[in-house]
Amino acid sequence: MDDIARHVDLANLTDEEEVVDLSADESGQALYQFVVDMYPICRSITGDGVRRTIDLIRNYIPLTTCEVPSGLQVFDWTVPPEWNVRDAYIKNSAGERVVDFKRSNLHLLNYSVPVRARMTLDELKPHLYTDPEKPDWIPYRTSYYKATWGFCLPHNQLLAMREDDYEVCVDASLGPGHLTYGELRVPGRTSEEVLISCHICHPSMCNDNLSGIAVATALAQHLCNMEPRYTYRFLFVPGTIGSITWLALNEARVGRVKHGFVLTCVGDPGPMTYKRSRRGNTEIDRAWSYVLEQCADPHEIQDFSPYGYDERQYCSPGFDLPIGTVMRTPFGKFAEYHSSADNLDFVRPDALRDTLSKVIATIDIIENNMYYRSVKPFCEPRLGIYGLYSGLGGLAAGDFQLALLWVLNMSDGENSLLDIAERARLSWGTIKKAAVALSEAGLIRSS
Ligand code: ZN
């Protein structure tokens, strides 16, 4: 990978700068502000918008910027030419910008080739994209792999356009350059890895995909503040072509990935959704199901399908990685999806924070999901001797007493703490506390 991807390592975290800890943000306001700061940037699958986005993330975590040259073959795909846009507009004969990229970057068909022309409304119309079902919103449309140009606008605005002599300008460049992505490795006590991935290729939209970037950045900060068991690898990649490129360049190290998930659409007020990995019953699938089932909030657990975001690549049969997808309302299921209405009003600080809390709860499970073996497996040990019996007989056992009995009974080296928590239907915190107490009392040993 080092031969091909040009790494730009400009650690811009300095001691003097006060770095906001997004993971410590109980209200979600800092996460929301992160989305606000990223919102105006015109992103695509390549170009300066992606670089600017990675630079902003680097204010929080020491992300490495990787640059992969256009034209590189990656499995069945080719790294595309780099796209950058300076300006784009449609002017009427009075010289007024009736459609203006500078007002909203969604107005430009993403990856439009450059054009300067004058034309009639009829000549212009094949290049105009609207959504008649949502007539006041600008739809988000792309043309990454077909060389064309176009503008996106509210359907009602199109209906109001009159015959005129229009001036069209797309001041963009499309040529040899690089595909840019960000990567962060947080070293753990083992070389086994957890892969966290989010896409960074959408222009001004918030739930898809700034929310995923915000929560991934906060999780990286959380992990940088602890000494994790696993090594964590964070990928901030353009959708599809970015994950394909990373997998092509890192095929040799993919075997280290033991768990992972994709984060996308995690800032809307809808309930949490977890989409299982292709294998369907991996530890990460079970940890997420357990976290969502333990909390009282509504949620949905979906089976894997080969339609969605970068899980399609990670879960392609040649890799078949244990990687699920974390969402709130799934992509395509909210009306605002891929439109100008996926804006700063649609994502909520409390929803961002709620997602982050559940992500951290799931990470806590995989970090601490150990196997133990009882030191005294013949009949129950006498807990009072070890200071682990609550005292009075006759009272119904509390959760902690139950957790002690469950962990003692099930710790035969074959059941992990998650197996025990699922079977006992007790909270992860209680099971973990019981395992610590029994381990300190010398009654169980990790196996
Ligand atoms: Zn999208």
PDB file of N, CA and C and ligand atoms in Angstrom, residues 140 199 202 208 309 337-338, ligand 1:
ATOM      1  N   TYR A 140     -30.337  15.295  -5.061  1.00  0.00           N
ATOM      2  CA  TYR A 140     -28.894  15.042  -5.190  1.00  0.00           C
ATOM      3  C   TYR A 140     -28.702  13.967  -6.253  1.00  0.00           C
ATOM      4  N   HIS A 199     -18.478   6.820   4.847  1.00  0.00           N
ATOM      5  CA  HIS A 199     -18.171   7.446   3.555  1.00  0.00           C
ATOM      6  C   HIS A 199     -18.129   8.969   3.709  1.00  0.00           C
ATOM      7  N   HIS A 202     -20.385  12.778   0.082  1.00  0.00           N
ATOM      8  CA  HIS A 202     -21.608  13.506  -0.239  1.00  0.00           C
ATOM      9  C   HIS A 202     -21.422  15.008  -0.008  1.00  0.00           C
ATOM     10  N   ASP A 208     -27.015  11.787   5.694  1.00  0.00           N
ATOM     11  CA  ASP A 208     -26.198  11.047   4.748  1.00  0.00           C
ATOM     12  C   ASP A 208     -25.286  12.074   4.074  1.00  0.00           C
ATOM     13  N   TYR A 309     -24.412   0.529   1.695  1.00  0.00           N
ATOM     14  CA  TYR A 309     -23.188   1.317   1.626  1.00  0.00           C
ATOM     15  C   TYR A 309     -21.967   0.396   1.542  1.00  0.00           C
ATOM     16  N   TYR A 337     -34.013  11.911   2.192  1.00  0.00           N
ATOM     17  CA  TYR A 337     -32.843  11.195   1.651  1.00  0.00           C
ATOM     18  C   TYR A 337     -32.417  11.758   0.282  1.00  0.00           C
ATOM     19  N   HIS A 338     -31.127  12.002   0.154  1.00  0.00           N
ATOM     20  CA  HIS A 338     -30.522  12.477  -1.104  1.00  0.00           C
ATOM     21  C   HIS A 338     -31.245  13.710  -1.670  1.00  0.00           C
TER      22      HIS A 338
HETATM   23 ZN    ZN B   1     -25.986   8.508  -0.042  1.00  0.00          ZN
END
